[in-house]
Amino acid sequence: MDNYRIEHDTMGEVRVPADKYWGAQTERSYENFRIGTHRMPPEIIRAFAVLKKAAALANCRLGMIDERRAQLIGESCDEVLEGKLGGNFPLVIFQTGSGTQSNMNMNEVIANRGNEIAGEKILHPNDHVNKSQSSNDTFPTAMHIAAVVSVEDRLLPAIRALRDELKRLEDENMDIVKTGRTHLQDATPLTLGQEISGWRAMLDHDEKQIASALDSLRELALGGTAVGTGLNAHKDFGRESAAEISRLTGKKFMTAENKFHALTSKDGIVFVHGAVKALAADLLKIANDVRWLASGPRCGIGEINIPANEPGSSIMPGKVNPTQCEAMTMVCVQVMGHDTAIGVAASQGNFELNVFMPVIIYDFLESVNLLSDAMDSFRIHCVCGITPNRERIEENMEKSLMLVTALNPHIGYENAAKIAKKAHAEGTTLKEAAAALGLVTPEDFDRWVVPRDMVGTLK
């Protein structure tokens, strides 16, 4: 018994570990939901600490709690944000779908730590820390805070860093003419820089789309309390607390105009994650292009070289694999799976509340964190070391039958096709086939078929 203390809630007494700040409701959840290893993300814990401090400041300003209690709540929240109370938030994702138990976990920890600071029992988890709040409006508010902070502070910087590295490669390789490919077949020429510019532009668009979509998460449910009516909260609480959250995070937030929508709908999360999924789709395409272009080294395309980071085989000596590309593509597939889970979960709200919120935000944050890490890893360990294989590029360019496209304006599509088919069937060059068919003289062929003239204006 020395290792435990007795806490109580409306259901009775509960034994709680003596070295933890949580209370009875947290302990009940901890014991009743031993499901998996997915714990409430640290981003949500920090968001809750911001929320509770903001709520205390707003309540104090509105005359709902006294200054001393507000100060104690704020000090405890600061300790959470500083990581001093780690180990006090043990609950899993697969709990109540409203996140009530994680809301109470935070309330209990803040109250007990605040009372310890005060040297007396002055804070109650429900009456003071949860003043003017319900789990039904705090959890969606924490979701939005965590989502905005993680996207702005982690995902967007990772996109920009990778985009900038691709821009460097684009500029350095703009003059290298190579064969294009569509349908996995040879196509007309472009430059390696132009090809890379497509990758870079994908990230430009992804960044803009995600940043624009993020505005849908700046509205906060706080102030709606249980069902959106704001019962037991001051009429200005939502506005005041949103202003405090903005000040504490340095991010733009506002109180939601319609709290009924804010409690039951997760469309903002779905919308932003859709933009995140678009990023994943582009990154999967980029990683696939890189590993295709680097395939070989002797029997593949081999037009670019990528860093050799580690041995690629336990049986084949000297083999090196595109492992960063493989890691990126696995992350992208995981994000696409998250998108499905988030979309289905968001569709399952009933009446005034969605009860799939913990899994929605867990998957959202994991997508953001995985993509941020994967982009940094891909940039540092792969993209930074990409170089062109000029010899292979020139070899493939010379063999391409699609250079014949330059003859279309001079001899027509069908005659140009005859030249390409004859050259392919007989294993000759386009120039030899054109002369043999009597369709183009060698002199005209050299004037008309110039790969560098086929790539458009170089930037």
CSV table of C-alpha atoms in Angstrom, one decimal:
chain,number,residue,atom,x,y,z
A,1,MET,CA,0.0,0.0,0.0
A,2,ASP,CA,3.0,2.3,0.4
A,3,ASN,CA,3.3,2.6,-3.3
A,4,TYR,CA,-0.3,3.8,-3.8
A,5,ARG,CA,-2.5,6.6,-2.7
A,6,ILE,CA,-6.3,6.6,-2.7
A,7,GLU,CA,-8.2,8.9,-5.1
A,8,HIS,CA,-11.9,9.1,-5.6
A,9,ASP,CA,-14.4,10.1,-8.2
A,10,THR,CA,-18.2,9.9,-8.5
A,11,MET,CA,-17.9,6.1,-8.8
A,12,GLY,CA,-15.9,5.6,-5.6
A,13,GLU,CA,-12.3,5.1,-4.5
A,14,VAL,CA,-9.4,4.0,-6.7
A,15,ARG,CA,-5.8,3.1,-5.9
A,16,VAL,CA,-3.4,5.3,-7.9
A,17,PRO,CA,0.4,4.9,-8.1
A,18,ALA,CA,1.9,7.2,-5.4
A,19,ASP,CA,4.5,8.7,-7.8
A,20,LYS,CA,1.9,9.8,-10.4
A,21,TYR,CA,-0.1,13.0,-10.5
A,22,TRP,CA,-3.1,11.5,-12.3
A,23,GLY,CA,-6.4,10.7,-10.4
A,24,ALA,CA,-9.2,8.2,-10.3
A,25,GLN,CA,-10.7,8.7,-13.8
A,26,THR,CA,-7.3,8.3,-15.5
A,27,GLU,CA,-6.6,5.2,-13.5
A,28,ARG,CA,-9.9,3.6,-14.4
A,29,SER,CA,-9.2,4.3,-18.1
A,30,TYR,CA,-5.6,2.9,-17.7
A,31,GLU,CA,-7.0,-0.3,-16.3
A,32,ASN,CA,-10.0,-0.7,-18.5
A,33,PHE,CA,-8.4,0.0,-21.9
A,34,ARG,CA,-5.3,-2.2,-22.4
A,35,ILE,CA,-5.6,-2.0,-26.1
A,36,GLY,CA,-2.5,-1.9,-28.2
A,37,THR,CA,0.6,0.3,-27.8
A,38,HIS,CA,-0.7,3.5,-29.4
A,39,ARG,CA,-0.5,6.2,-26.7
A,40,MET,CA,-2.0,9.7,-26.8
A,41,PRO,CA,0.5,11.6,-29.0
A,42,PRO,CA,2.8,14.2,-27.2
A,43,GLU,CA,1.4,16.8,-29.6
A,44,ILE,CA,-2.0,16.3,-28.1
A,45,ILE,CA,-0.6,16.5,-24.5
A,46,ARG,CA,1.1,19.8,-25.3
A,47,ALA,CA,-2.0,21.1,-27.0
A,48,PHE,CA,-4.1,20.3,-24.0
A,49,ALA,CA,-1.6,22.1,-21.7
A,50,VAL,CA,-1.9,25.2,-23.9
A,51,LEU,CA,-5.7,24.9,-23.9
A,52,LYS,CA,-6.0,24.5,-20.1
A,53,LYS,CA,-3.7,27.5,-19.5
A,54,ALA,CA,-5.6,29.6,-22.0
A,55,ALA,CA,-8.9,28.5,-20.4
A,56,ALA,CA,-7.7,29.5,-17.0
A,57,LEU,CA,-6.5,32.9,-18.1
A,58,ALA,CA,-9.8,33.5,-20.0
A,59,ASN,CA,-11.9,32.3,-17.0
A,60,CYS,CA,-9.9,34.6,-14.7
A,61,ARG,CA,-10.4,37.6,-17.0
A,62,LEU,CA,-14.1,36.9,-17.1
A,63,GLY,CA,-14.4,36.5,-13.3
A,64,MET,CA,-15.1,32.7,-13.4
A,65,ILE,CA,-12.1,31.7,-11.3
A,66,ASP,CA,-9.8,33.7,-9.0
A,67,GLU,CA,-6.3,34.8,-10.0
A,68,ARG,CA,-4.5,32.4,-7.6
A,69,ARG,CA,-6.1,29.3,-9.1
A,70,ALA,CA,-5.5,30.6,-12.6
A,71,GLN,CA,-1.9,31.1,-11.8
A,72,LEU,CA,-1.5,27.6,-10.3
A,73,ILE,CA,-3.1,26.1,-13.4
A,74,GLY,CA,-0.8,28.1,-15.6
A,75,GLU,CA,2.3,27.0,-13.7
A,76,SER,CA,1.3,23.3,-13.9
A,77,CYS,CA,0.6,23.7,-17.6
A,78,ASP,CA,4.0,25.3,-18.2
A,79,GLU,CA,5.6,22.2,-16.5
A,80,VAL,CA,3.8,20.0,-18.9
A,81,LEU,CA,5.0,22.0,-21.8
A,82,GLU,CA,8.5,21.9,-20.5
A,83,GLY,CA,8.4,18.1,-20.3
A,84,LYS,CA,8.7,18.1,-16.5
A,85,LEU,CA,5.6,15.9,-16.0
A,86,GLY,CA,6.4,13.2,-18.5
A,87,GLY,CA,5.1,9.8,-17.6
A,88,ASN,CA,1.8,11.1,-16.3
A,89,PHE,CA,-0.1,10.7,-19.5
A,90,PRO,CA,-0.4,6.9,-20.0
A,91,LEU,CA,-3.7,6.5,-21.8
A,92,VAL,CA,-4.1,4.7,-25.1
A,93,ILE,CA,-5.8,6.0,-28.3
A,94,PHE,CA,-8.4,3.2,-28.2
A,95,GLN,CA,-10.5,4.6,-25.3
A,96,THR,CA,-13.7,6.6,-25.3
A,97,GLY,CA,-14.2,8.2,-28.8
A,98,SER,CA,-14.7,11.7,-27.3
A,99,GLY,CA,-11.3,11.6,-25.6
A,100,THR,CA,-13.0,12.3,-22.3
A,101,GLN,CA,-10.5,10.2,-20.3
A,102,SER,CA,-7.5,12.1,-21.8
A,103,ASN,CA,-9.2,15.4,-21.0
A,104,MET,CA,-9.6,14.2,-17.4
A,105,ASN,CA,-6.1,12.9,-17.3
A,106,MET,CA,-4.9,16.4,-18.0
A,107,ASN,CA,-7.3,17.9,-15.6
A,108,GLU,CA,-6.2,15.6,-12.8
A,109,VAL,CA,-2.5,16.0,-13.4
A,110,ILE,CA,-2.8,19.8,-13.5
A,111,ALA,CA,-5.0,19.9,-10.4
A,112,ASN,CA,-2.8,17.6,-8.3
A,113,ARG,CA,0.5,19.3,-9.4
A,114,GLY,CA,-1.1,22.7,-8.7
A,115,ASN,CA,-2.2,21.6,-5.3
A,116,GLU,CA,1.3,20.4,-4.6
A,117,ILE,CA,2.8,23.7,-5.6
A,118,ALA,CA,0.2,25.5,-3.4
A,119,GLY,CA,0.7,23.3,-0.4
A,120,GLU,CA,-3.0,22.9,-0.1
A,121,LYS,CA,-5.9,21.3,-1.9
A,122,ILE,CA,-7.2,24.4,-3.8
A,123,LEU,CA,-7.7,23.0,-7.3
A,124,HIS,CA,-10.4,20.5,-8.4
A,125,PRO,CA,-10.0,18.9,-11.8
A,126,ASN,CA,-13.6,19.4,-12.8
A,127,ASP,CA,-14.6,22.6,-11.0
A,128,HIS,CA,-11.5,24.6,-11.8
A,129,VAL,CA,-9.2,23.1,-14.4
A,130,ASN,CA,-12.2,22.1,-16.5
A,131,LYS,CA,-14.1,25.3,-15.8
A,132,SER,CA,-16.4,26.3,-18.8
A,133,GLN,CA,-15.3,23.2,-20.7
A,134,SER,CA,-16.4,19.8,-21.7
A,135,SER,CA,-14.4,17.0,-23.2
A,136,ASN,CA,-16.7,17.4,-26.2
A,137,ASP,CA,-15.2,20.8,-27.0
A,138,THR,CA,-11.7,20.5,-25.5
A,139,PHE,CA,-10.7,17.4,-27.4
A,140,PRO,CA,-11.5,18.8,-30.9
A,141,THR,CA,-9.8,22.0,-29.8
A,142,ALA,CA,-6.7,20.2,-28.9
A,143,MET,CA,-6.9,18.3,-32.2
A,144,HIS,CA,-6.9,21.6,-34.1
A,145,ILE,CA,-4.1,23.1,-32.1
A,146,ALA,CA,-1.9,20.0,-32.5
A,147,ALA,CA,-2.6,19.8,-36.2
A,148,VAL,CA,-1.9,23.4,-37.0
A,149,VAL,CA,1.3,23.4,-34.9
A,150,SER,CA,2.7,20.2,-36.4
A,151,VAL,CA,1.9,21.1,-40.0
A,152,GLU,CA,3.4,24.6,-39.7
A,153,ASP,CA,6.4,23.7,-37.6
A,154,ARG,CA,7.3,20.3,-39.0
A,155,LEU,CA,5.7,19.5,-42.3
A,156,LEU,CA,5.9,22.7,-44.2
A,157,PRO,CA,9.6,23.3,-43.3
A,158,ALA,CA,10.4,19.8,-44.5
A,159,ILE,CA,8.6,20.4,-47.8
A,160,ARG,CA,10.5,23.6,-48.3
A,161,ALA,CA,13.9,22.0,-47.5
A,162,LEU,CA,13.4,19.2,-50.0
A,163,ARG,CA,12.0,21.6,-52.6
A,164,ASP,CA,15.1,23.8,-52.3
A,165,GLU,CA,17.4,20.8,-52.8
A,166,LEU,CA,15.4,19.8,-55.9
A,167,LYS,CA,15.7,23.4,-57.2
A,168,ARG,CA,19.5,23.2,-56.9
A,169,LEU,CA,19.5,19.9,-58.9
A,170,GLU,CA,17.1,21.4,-61.4
A,171,ASP,CA,19.4,24.4,-62.1
A,172,GLU,CA,22.6,22.4,-62.2
A,173,ASN,CA,21.2,19.9,-64.8
A,174,MET,CA,19.1,22.2,-67.0
A,175,ASP,CA,21.5,21.8,-69.9
A,176,ILE,CA,21.7,18.0,-70.0
A,177,VAL,CA,19.5,16.7,-72.8
A,178,LYS,CA,18.0,13.2,-72.2
A,179,THR,CA,15.3,11.0,-73.5
A,180,GLY,CA,11.8,11.5,-72.1
A,181,ARG,CA,9.5,8.7,-71.2
A,182,THR,CA,5.8,8.3,-71.1
A,183,HIS,CA,3.9,5.0,-70.5
A,184,LEU,CA,7.3,3.6,-69.5
A,185,GLN,CA,8.2,3.9,-73.2
A,186,ASP,CA,10.7,6.3,-75.0
A,187,ALA,CA,9.3,9.7,-75.8
A,188,THR,CA,10.7,13.0,-77.1
A,189,PRO,CA,13.7,14.7,-75.4
A,190,LEU,CA,13.8,17.0,-72.5
A,191,THR,CA,16.5,18.0,-70.1
A,192,LEU,CA,17.3,16.4,-66.8
A,193,GLY,CA,16.7,19.8,-65.2
A,194,GLN,CA,13.3,20.0,-66.8
A,195,GLU,CA,12.4,16.6,-65.5
A,196,ILE,CA,13.5,17.6,-62.0
A,197,SER,CA,11.5,20.8,-62.3
A,198,GLY,CA,8.4,18.7,-62.4
A,199,TRP,CA,9.3,17.2,-59.1
A,200,ARG,CA,10.1,20.6,-57.6
A,201,ALA,CA,6.8,22.1,-58.9
A,202,MET,CA,4.9,19.3,-57.2
A,203,LEU,CA,6.2,20.4,-53.8
A,204,ASP,CA,5.5,24.0,-54.6
A,205,HIS,CA,1.9,23.1,-55.2
A,206,ASP,CA,1.7,20.8,-52.2
A,207,GLU,CA,3.0,23.5,-49.9
A,208,LYS,CA,0.4,26.0,-51.1
A,209,GLN,CA,-2.5,23.5,-51.0
A,210,ILE,CA,-1.7,22.4,-47.4
A,211,ALA,CA,-1.1,25.9,-46.2
A,212,SER,CA,-4.4,27.0,-47.7
A,213,ALA,CA,-6.3,24.0,-46.4
A,214,LEU,CA,-4.9,24.7,-42.9
A,215,ASP,CA,-7.2,27.7,-42.4
A,216,SER,CA,-10.1,25.2,-41.9
A,217,LEU,CA,-8.4,24.1,-38.6
A,218,ARG,CA,-8.0,27.6,-37.1
A,219,GLU,CA,-11.6,27.6,-35.8
A,220,LEU,CA,-11.8,26.2,-32.3
A,221,ALA,CA,-14.7,24.4,-30.6
A,222,LEU,CA,-13.9,25.6,-27.1
A,223,GLY,CA,-16.9,27.4,-25.7
A,224,GLY,CA,-19.4,24.9,-27.0
A,225,THR,CA,-19.2,22.7,-23.9
A,226,ALA,CA,-21.3,19.5,-24.0
A,227,VAL,CA,-23.5,19.8,-27.2
A,228,GLY,CA,-22.5,23.2,-28.7
A,229,THR,CA,-24.9,25.5,-26.6
A,230,GLY,CA,-22.1,26.7,-24.3
A,231,LEU,CA,-23.9,25.6,-21.2
A,232,ASN,CA,-22.0,26.6,-18.0
A,233,ALA,CA,-19.5,28.7,-19.9
A,234,HIS,CA,-19.4,32.5,-20.0
A,235,LYS,CA,-20.7,33.9,-23.3
A,236,ASP,CA,-17.3,35.4,-24.1
A,237,PHE,CA,-15.3,32.3,-23.1
A,238,GLY,CA,-14.8,30.9,-26.6
A,239,ARG,CA,-13.5,34.2,-28.0
A,240,GLU,CA,-11.2,35.0,-25.0
A,241,SER,CA,-9.7,31.5,-24.8
A,242,ALA,CA,-9.1,31.4,-28.6
A,243,ALA,CA,-7.2,34.7,-28.3
A,244,GLU,CA,-5.1,33.3,-25.5
A,245,ILE,CA,-4.4,30.1,-27.5
A,246,SER,CA,-3.2,32.3,-30.4
A,247,ARG,CA,-1.0,34.3,-28.0
A,248,LEU,CA,0.5,31.2,-26.4
A,249,THR,CA,1.2,29.3,-29.6
A,250,GLY,CA,2.0,32.2,-31.9
A,251,LYS,CA,-0.5,30.7,-34.4
A,252,LYS,CA,-3.7,32.2,-35.7
A,253,PHE,CA,-6.8,30.7,-34.1
A,254,MET,CA,-10.4,32.0,-33.6
A,255,THR,CA,-13.5,30.7,-31.9
A,256,ALA,CA,-15.7,28.7,-34.2
A,257,GLU,CA,-18.8,30.6,-35.4
A,258,ASN,CA,-21.0,27.5,-35.1
A,259,LYS,CA,-20.1,25.3,-32.2
A,260,PHE,CA,-22.6,22.6,-33.2
A,261,HIS,CA,-20.6,22.1,-36.3
A,262,ALA,CA,-17.3,22.3,-34.4
A,263,LEU,CA,-18.2,19.5,-32.1
A,264,THR,CA,-19.7,17.0,-34.5
A,265,SER,CA,-17.9,17.5,-37.8
A,266,LYS,CA,-14.3,16.6,-38.5
A,267,ASP,CA,-14.4,18.0,-42.1
A,268,GLY,CA,-11.4,20.3,-41.4
A,269,ILE,CA,-9.1,17.4,-40.5
A,270,VAL,CA,-10.3,15.4,-43.5
A,271,PHE,CA,-9.7,18.4,-45.8
A,272,VAL,CA,-6.2,19.1,-44.5
A,273,HIS,CA,-5.3,15.4,-44.5
A,274,GLY,CA,-6.5,15.2,-48.1
A,275,ALA,CA,-3.9,17.8,-49.0
A,276,VAL,CA,-1.3,15.8,-47.0
A,277,LYS,CA,-2.3,12.7,-49.0
A,278,ALA,CA,-1.7,14.7,-52.2
A,279,LEU,CA,1.8,15.4,-50.9
A,280,ALA,CA,2.2,11.7,-50.3
A,281,ALA,CA,1.1,10.9,-53.8
A,282,ASP,CA,3.6,13.3,-55.3
A,283,LEU,CA,6.4,12.0,-53.0
A,284,LEU,CA,5.7,8.5,-54.0
A,285,LYS,CA,5.9,9.5,-57.7
A,286,ILE,CA,9.2,11.3,-57.1
A,287,ALA,CA,10.8,8.4,-55.2
A,288,ASN,CA,9.7,6.0,-57.9
A,289,ASP,CA,11.1,8.2,-60.6
A,290,VAL,CA,14.4,8.4,-58.8
A,291,ARG,CA,14.8,4.7,-58.3
A,292,TRP,CA,13.8,4.0,-61.9
A,293,LEU,CA,16.3,6.5,-63.3
A,294,ALA,CA,19.0,5.1,-60.9
A,295,SER,CA,18.2,1.5,-61.7
A,296,GLY,CA,21.1,-0.7,-62.7
A,297,PRO,CA,23.9,0.0,-62.4
A,298,ARG,CA,24.5,-1.8,-65.7
A,299,CYS,CA,21.3,-3.5,-66.7
A,300,GLY,CA,18.8,-0.7,-65.9
A,301,ILE,CA,18.2,2.9,-67.0
A,302,GLY,CA,21.1,4.2,-64.9
A,303,GLU,CA,20.8,7.8,-66.0
A,304,ILE,CA,21.4,9.2,-62.5
A,305,ASN,CA,23.6,8.1,-59.7
A,306,ILE,CA,22.3,8.0,-56.1
A,307,PRO,CA,24.4,7.6,-52.9
A,308,ALA,CA,25.5,4.2,-51.8
A,309,ASN,CA,24.5,4.3,-48.1
A,310,GLU,CA,24.6,0.6,-47.1
A,311,PRO,CA,25.0,-2.9,-48.5
A,312,GLY,CA,21.9,-3.9,-50.3
A,313,SER,CA,22.0,-7.7,-50.1
A,314,SER,CA,22.9,-10.4,-47.6
A,315,ILE,CA,23.9,-12.7,-50.5
A,316,MET,CA,24.9,-10.6,-53.5
A,317,PRO,CA,28.2,-8.9,-52.9
A,318,GLY,CA,28.5,-5.3,-54.0
A,319,LYS,CA,24.7,-4.8,-54.5
A,320,VAL,CA,23.4,-1.4,-53.5
A,321,ASN,CA,19.7,-0.6,-53.3
A,322,PRO,CA,17.6,2.6,-53.5
A,323,THR,CA,16.7,2.2,-49.8
A,324,GLN,CA,15.7,5.9,-49.2
A,325,CYS,CA,13.2,5.6,-52.1
A,326,GLU,CA,11.8,2.4,-50.6
A,327,ALA,CA,11.4,4.0,-47.2
A,328,MET,CA,9.7,7.0,-48.7
A,329,THR,CA,7.2,4.9,-50.7
A,330,MET,CA,6.3,2.8,-47.6
A,331,VAL,CA,5.6,6.0,-45.7
A,332,CYS,CA,3.4,7.3,-48.5
A,333,VAL,CA,1.4,4.1,-48.6
A,334,GLN,CA,0.9,4.4,-44.8
A,335,VAL,CA,-0.3,8.0,-45.2
A,336,MET,CA,-2.8,6.8,-47.8
A,337,GLY,CA,-4.1,4.2,-45.3
A,338,HIS,CA,-4.4,6.9,-42.7
A,339,ASP,CA,-6.5,9.0,-45.1
A,340,THR,CA,-9.0,6.2,-45.5
A,341,ALA,CA,-9.2,5.7,-41.7
A,342,ILE,CA,-9.7,9.4,-41.1
A,343,GLY,CA,-12.3,9.7,-43.8
A,344,VAL,CA,-14.3,6.8,-42.5
A,345,ALA,CA,-14.0,7.9,-38.9
A,346,ALA,CA,-15.1,11.4,-39.7
A,347,SER,CA,-18.2,10.1,-41.4
A,348,GLN,CA,-19.3,8.4,-38.2
A,349,GLY,CA,-20.5,11.3,-36.0
A,350,ASN,CA,-23.9,10.8,-34.4
A,351,PHE,CA,-26.1,13.8,-33.6
A,352,GLU,CA,-24.0,16.3,-31.6
A,353,LEU,CA,-20.6,14.6,-31.4
A,354,ASN,CA,-18.1,12.6,-33.3
A,355,VAL,CA,-16.8,9.7,-31.2
A,356,PHE,CA,-13.8,8.7,-33.3
A,357,MET,CA,-11.6,11.7,-32.4
A,358,PRO,CA,-8.6,10.0,-30.8
A,359,VAL,CA,-7.9,7.7,-33.8
A,360,ILE,CA,-8.5,10.6,-36.2
A,361,ILE,CA,-5.9,12.8,-34.6
A,362,TYR,CA,-3.5,9.9,-34.0
A,363,ASP,CA,-3.5,9.0,-37.7
A,364,PHE,CA,-3.3,12.7,-38.8
A,365,LEU,CA,-0.3,13.4,-36.6
A,366,GLU,CA,1.5,10.2,-37.6
A,367,SER,CA,1.1,11.1,-41.2
A,368,VAL,CA,2.6,14.6,-40.6
A,369,ASN,CA,5.5,13.2,-38.6
A,370,LEU,CA,6.2,10.3,-40.9
A,371,LEU,CA,6.2,12.5,-44.0
A,372,SER,CA,8.4,15.2,-42.3
A,373,ASP,CA,10.9,12.6,-41.2
A,374,ALA,CA,10.9,10.8,-44.6
A,375,MET,CA,11.4,14.0,-46.5
A,376,ASP,CA,14.3,15.0,-44.4
A,377,SER,CA,15.9,11.5,-44.7
A,378,PHE,CA,15.3,11.4,-48.4
A,379,ARG,CA,16.8,14.8,-48.9
A,380,ILE,CA,19.9,14.2,-46.7
A,381,HIS,CA,20.7,10.7,-47.7
A,382,CYS,CA,19.6,10.6,-51.3
A,383,VAL,CA,18.7,13.8,-53.1
A,384,CYS,CA,21.7,15.8,-51.9
A,385,GLY,CA,23.9,13.1,-53.5
A,386,ILE,CA,22.2,12.7,-56.9
A,387,THR,CA,24.4,13.2,-59.9
A,388,PRO,CA,23.9,12.7,-63.6
A,389,ASN,CA,25.4,9.7,-65.5
A,390,ARG,CA,26.2,11.7,-68.6
A,391,GLU,CA,27.6,8.8,-70.6
A,392,ARG,CA,24.5,6.7,-70.1
A,393,ILE,CA,22.2,9.7,-70.8
A,394,GLU,CA,23.9,10.4,-74.1
A,395,GLU,CA,23.9,6.7,-75.0
A,396,ASN,CA,20.1,6.4,-74.4
A,397,MET,CA,19.5,9.7,-76.2
A,398,GLU,CA,21.3,8.5,-79.3
A,399,LYS,CA,19.3,5.2,-79.4
A,400,SER,CA,15.9,6.8,-79.0
A,401,LEU,CA,13.5,6.3,-81.9
A,402,MET,CA,11.3,9.1,-80.7
A,403,LEU,CA,13.7,11.7,-82.1
A,404,VAL,CA,11.9,10.9,-85.4
A,405,THR,CA,9.1,13.2,-84.1
A,406,ALA,CA,11.1,16.2,-85.2
A,407,LEU,CA,10.5,15.0,-88.8
A,408,ASN,CA,6.7,15.3,-88.6
A,409,PRO,CA,6.5,18.9,-89.8
A,410,HIS,CA,8.7,18.0,-92.8
A,411,ILE,CA,7.6,14.6,-94.1
A,412,GLY,CA,4.4,13.9,-92.1
A,413,TYR,CA,3.5,11.6,-89.3
A,414,GLU,CA,3.0,8.4,-91.4
A,415,ASN,CA,6.3,8.7,-93.2
A,416,ALA,CA,8.1,9.5,-89.9
A,417,ALA,CA,6.5,6.3,-88.4
A,418,LYS,CA,7.8,4.3,-91.4
A,419,ILE,CA,11.4,5.5,-90.5
A,420,ALA,CA,11.0,4.6,-86.8
A,421,LYS,CA,9.6,1.1,-87.5
A,422,LYS,CA,12.3,0.3,-90.1
A,423,ALA,CA,15.1,1.4,-87.8
A,424,HIS,CA,13.7,-0.6,-84.9
A,425,ALA,CA,13.1,-3.7,-87.0
A,426,GLU,CA,16.5,-3.7,-88.6
A,427,GLY,CA,18.5,-2.3,-85.7
A,428,THR,CA,19.7,0.7,-87.7
A,429,THR,CA,19.8,4.3,-86.8
A,430,LEU,CA,17.0,6.7,-87.7
A,431,LYS,CA,19.3,8.5,-90.1
A,432,GLU,CA,20.1,5.3,-91.9
A,433,ALA,CA,16.5,4.2,-92.1
A,434,ALA,CA,15.4,7.6,-93.5
A,435,ALA,CA,18.0,7.5,-96.2
A,436,ALA,CA,17.2,3.9,-97.1
A,437,LEU,CA,13.5,4.8,-97.6
A,438,GLY,CA,14.5,7.9,-99.6
A,439,LEU,CA,12.4,10.1,-97.3
A,440,VAL,CA,15.1,12.4,-95.8
A,441,THR,CA,18.6,13.1,-97.0
A,442,PRO,CA,21.4,12.7,-94.4
A,443,GLU,CA,22.0,16.5,-94.6
A,444,ASP,CA,18.4,17.3,-93.9
A,445,PHE,CA,18.2,14.8,-91.1
A,446,ASP,CA,21.2,16.4,-89.4
A,447,ARG,CA,19.5,19.8,-89.8
A,448,TRP,CA,16.1,18.8,-88.6
A,449,VAL,CA,16.8,16.2,-85.9
A,450,VAL,CA,18.7,18.1,-83.2
A,451,PRO,CA,17.8,16.9,-79.7
A,452,ARG,CA,18.7,20.2,-78.0
A,453,ASP,CA,16.3,22.0,-80.3
A,454,MET,CA,13.5,19.7,-79.2
A,455,VAL,CA,13.4,20.6,-75.5
A,456,GLY,CA,11.9,24.1,-75.7
A,457,THR,CA,13.2,27.2,-73.9
A,458,LEU,CA,15.6,26.4,-71.1
A,459,LYS,CA,15.2,28.4,-67.9
